[in-house]
Coordinates of C-alpha atoms in Angstrom, one line a residue:
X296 CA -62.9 63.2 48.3
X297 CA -58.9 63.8 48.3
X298 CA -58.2 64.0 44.3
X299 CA -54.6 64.1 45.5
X300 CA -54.6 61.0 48.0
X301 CA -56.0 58.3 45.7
X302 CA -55.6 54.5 46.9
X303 CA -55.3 53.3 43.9
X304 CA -53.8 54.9 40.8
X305 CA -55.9 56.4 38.4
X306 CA -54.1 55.8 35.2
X307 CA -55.3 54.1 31.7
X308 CA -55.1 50.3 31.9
X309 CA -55.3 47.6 29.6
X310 CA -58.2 45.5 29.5
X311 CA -56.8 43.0 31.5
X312 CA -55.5 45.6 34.0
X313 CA -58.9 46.7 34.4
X314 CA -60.7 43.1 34.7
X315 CA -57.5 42.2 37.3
X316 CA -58.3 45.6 39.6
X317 CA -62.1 44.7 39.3
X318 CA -61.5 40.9 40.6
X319 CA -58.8 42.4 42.9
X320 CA -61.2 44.8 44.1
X321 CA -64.0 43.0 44.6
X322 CA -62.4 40.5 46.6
X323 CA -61.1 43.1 49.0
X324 CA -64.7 44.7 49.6
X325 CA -66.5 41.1 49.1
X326 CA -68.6 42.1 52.0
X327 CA -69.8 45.2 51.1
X328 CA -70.6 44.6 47.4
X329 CA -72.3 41.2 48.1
X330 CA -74.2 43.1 50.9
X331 CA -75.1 45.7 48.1
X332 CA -76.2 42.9 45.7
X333 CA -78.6 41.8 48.6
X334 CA -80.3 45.4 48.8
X335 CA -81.0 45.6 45.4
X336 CA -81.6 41.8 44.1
X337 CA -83.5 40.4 46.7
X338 CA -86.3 42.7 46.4
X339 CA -86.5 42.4 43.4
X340 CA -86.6 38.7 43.3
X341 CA -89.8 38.8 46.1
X342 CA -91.2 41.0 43.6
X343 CA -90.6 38.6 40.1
X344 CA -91.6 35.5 42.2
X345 CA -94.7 37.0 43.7
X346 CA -96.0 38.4 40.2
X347 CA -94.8 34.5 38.5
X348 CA -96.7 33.0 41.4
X349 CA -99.7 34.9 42.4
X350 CA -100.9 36.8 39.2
X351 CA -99.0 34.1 37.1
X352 CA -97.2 36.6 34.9
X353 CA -94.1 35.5 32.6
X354 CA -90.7 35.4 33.5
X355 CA -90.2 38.4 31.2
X356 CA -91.8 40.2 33.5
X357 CA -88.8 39.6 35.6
X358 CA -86.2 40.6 33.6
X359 CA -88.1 43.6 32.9
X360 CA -87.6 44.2 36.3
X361 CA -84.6 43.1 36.3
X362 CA -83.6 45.7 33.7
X363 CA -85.2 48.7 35.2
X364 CA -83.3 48.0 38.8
X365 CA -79.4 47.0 37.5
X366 CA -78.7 50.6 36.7
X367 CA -79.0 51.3 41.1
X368 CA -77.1 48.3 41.8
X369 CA -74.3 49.6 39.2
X370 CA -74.6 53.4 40.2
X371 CA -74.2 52.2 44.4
X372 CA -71.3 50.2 43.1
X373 CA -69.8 53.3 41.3
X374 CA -70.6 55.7 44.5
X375 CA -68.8 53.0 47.1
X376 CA -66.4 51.9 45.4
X377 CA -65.6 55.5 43.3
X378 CA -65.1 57.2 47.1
X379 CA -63.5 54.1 48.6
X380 CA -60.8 54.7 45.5
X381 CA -59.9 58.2 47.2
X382 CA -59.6 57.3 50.7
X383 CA -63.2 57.5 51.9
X384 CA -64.8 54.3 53.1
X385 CA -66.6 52.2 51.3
X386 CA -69.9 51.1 53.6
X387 CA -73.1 49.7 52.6
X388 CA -75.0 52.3 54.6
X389 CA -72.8 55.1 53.8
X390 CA -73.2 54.1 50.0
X391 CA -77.2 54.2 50.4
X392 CA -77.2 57.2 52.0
X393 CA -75.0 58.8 49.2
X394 CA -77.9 57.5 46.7
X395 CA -80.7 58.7 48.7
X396 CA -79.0 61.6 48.4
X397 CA -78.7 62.2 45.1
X398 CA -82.0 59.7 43.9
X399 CA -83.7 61.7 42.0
X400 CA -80.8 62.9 39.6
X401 CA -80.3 59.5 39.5
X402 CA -83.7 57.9 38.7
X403 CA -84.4 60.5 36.0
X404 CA -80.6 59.9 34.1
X405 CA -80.2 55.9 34.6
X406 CA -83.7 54.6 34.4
X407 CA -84.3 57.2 31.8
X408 CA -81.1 56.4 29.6
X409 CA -82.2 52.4 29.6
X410 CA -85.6 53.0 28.5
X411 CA -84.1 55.3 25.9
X412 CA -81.5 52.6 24.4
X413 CA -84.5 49.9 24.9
X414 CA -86.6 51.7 23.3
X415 CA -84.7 53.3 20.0
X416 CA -81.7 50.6 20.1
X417 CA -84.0 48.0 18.2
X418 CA -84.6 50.5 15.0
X419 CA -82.3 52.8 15.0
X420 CA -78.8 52.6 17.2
X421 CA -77.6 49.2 18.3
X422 CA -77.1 49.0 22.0
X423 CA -73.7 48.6 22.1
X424 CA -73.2 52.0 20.7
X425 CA -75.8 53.5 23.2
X426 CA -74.3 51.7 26.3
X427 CA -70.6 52.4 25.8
X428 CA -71.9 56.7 24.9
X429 CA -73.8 56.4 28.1
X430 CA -72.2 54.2 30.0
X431 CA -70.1 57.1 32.5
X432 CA -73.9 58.4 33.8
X433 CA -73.2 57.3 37.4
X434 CA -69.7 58.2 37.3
X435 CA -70.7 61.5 36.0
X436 CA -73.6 62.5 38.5
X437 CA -72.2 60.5 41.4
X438 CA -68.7 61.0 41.6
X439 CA -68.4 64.5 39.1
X440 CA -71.1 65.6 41.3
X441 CA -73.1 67.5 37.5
X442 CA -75.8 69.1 37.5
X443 CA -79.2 69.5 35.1
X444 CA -77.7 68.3 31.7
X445 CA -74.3 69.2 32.2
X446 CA -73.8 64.9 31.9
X447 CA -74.0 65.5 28.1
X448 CA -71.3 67.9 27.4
X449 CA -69.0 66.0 30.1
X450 CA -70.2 62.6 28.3
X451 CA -68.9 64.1 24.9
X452 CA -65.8 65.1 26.2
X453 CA -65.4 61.8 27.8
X454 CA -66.2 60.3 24.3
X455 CA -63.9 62.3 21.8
X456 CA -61.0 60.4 20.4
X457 CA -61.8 57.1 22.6
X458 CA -65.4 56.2 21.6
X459 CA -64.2 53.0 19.3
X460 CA -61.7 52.1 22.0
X461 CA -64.7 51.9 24.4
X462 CA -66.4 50.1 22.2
X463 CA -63.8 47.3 21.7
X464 CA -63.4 47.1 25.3
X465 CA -67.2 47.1 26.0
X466 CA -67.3 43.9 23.5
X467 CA -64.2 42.1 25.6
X468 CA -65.4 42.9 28.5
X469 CA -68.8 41.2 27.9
X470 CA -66.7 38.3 26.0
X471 CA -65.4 38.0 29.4
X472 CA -68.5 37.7 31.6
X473 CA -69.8 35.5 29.0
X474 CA -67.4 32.9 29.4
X475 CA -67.6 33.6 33.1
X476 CA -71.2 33.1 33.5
X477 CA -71.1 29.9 31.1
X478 CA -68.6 28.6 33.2
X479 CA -70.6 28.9 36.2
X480 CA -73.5 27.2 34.8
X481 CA -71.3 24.1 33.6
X482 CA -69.9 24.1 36.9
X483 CA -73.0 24.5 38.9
X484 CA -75.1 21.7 36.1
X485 CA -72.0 19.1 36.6
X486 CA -71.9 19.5 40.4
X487 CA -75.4 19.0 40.9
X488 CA -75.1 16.2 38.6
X489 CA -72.7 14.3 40.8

């Protein structure tokens, strides 16, 4: 990566800055994170409809699924888009190939930081709290390139002064795609009503 030849200014932003760049961004590279989406959401839809259908198991068991494989969606995300940011291109294949490369760093820290916050956040942390501290992982191992548990040091540094900041902005941000995903759903219920 070029540090010095970014595409896009790495600066802080607002919330709104940062929900703009996002839409901004994705429409730009529609292609290649819908194609990413595909990769990673229709197997695991195959998956969820043959355990509903054939072993009749509960739609929990889906969002189970669903909740162990949204951290590889995220983290391919983070790896095209994070090199795509300084120059590199952002490629569905090239972006695979960057996780393949680094898989097992990243199935040990991502699957193993959302069964930790599942599995404590009910009794003793709330997950907001747990998601915003650990929410840089893929950054961290993708992008920062760390190694062994060098991603807790660099996520306290990331954290000091700016953790309640994150935290506000985790809860807007969510507001957000709340709204977002509500609107959808009236839209998609009143359309097929017509």
């Amino acid at each position: 990566m070029k540090l010095d030849g970014a595409t896009i200014a790495i600066e802080p932003r607002s919330v709104g800055a940062c929900v703009d760049l996002a839409v901004l961004f994705t429409g730009a590279h529609a292609g290649q994170v819908l194609g990413l989406t595909l990769v990673f959401g229709v197997p695991v839809c195959l998956v969820t409809y043959a355990l509903v259908d054939r072993l009749e198991a509960s739609l929990y068991t889906g969002l189970i699924l669903f909740f162990a494989a949204s951290p590889f969606l995220g983290a391919a995300l983070v790896a095209g888009a994070g090199h795509r940011v300084f120059g590199d291109p952002f490629t569905v294949w090239g972006t695979l190939r960057m996780l393949l490369s680094q898989f097992f760093r990243i199935v040990f820290s991502l699957l193993l930081a959302r069964i930790v916050i599942a599995a404590t956040s009910p009794c003793l942390v709330p997950v907001p709290f747990l998601a915003v501290r650990y929410g840089f992982l893929a950054e961290i191992i993708l992008l920062e390139q760390s190694r062994g548990f060098q991603f807790e040091r660099r996520t306290s540094d990331l954290m000091r002064g700016t953790f309640f900041d994150l935290l506000l902005r985790f809860f807007v941000v969510n507001g957000f795609y709340l709204c977002i995903a509500m609107s959808l759903f009236t839209l998609i219920d009143l359309t097929s009503g017509v």
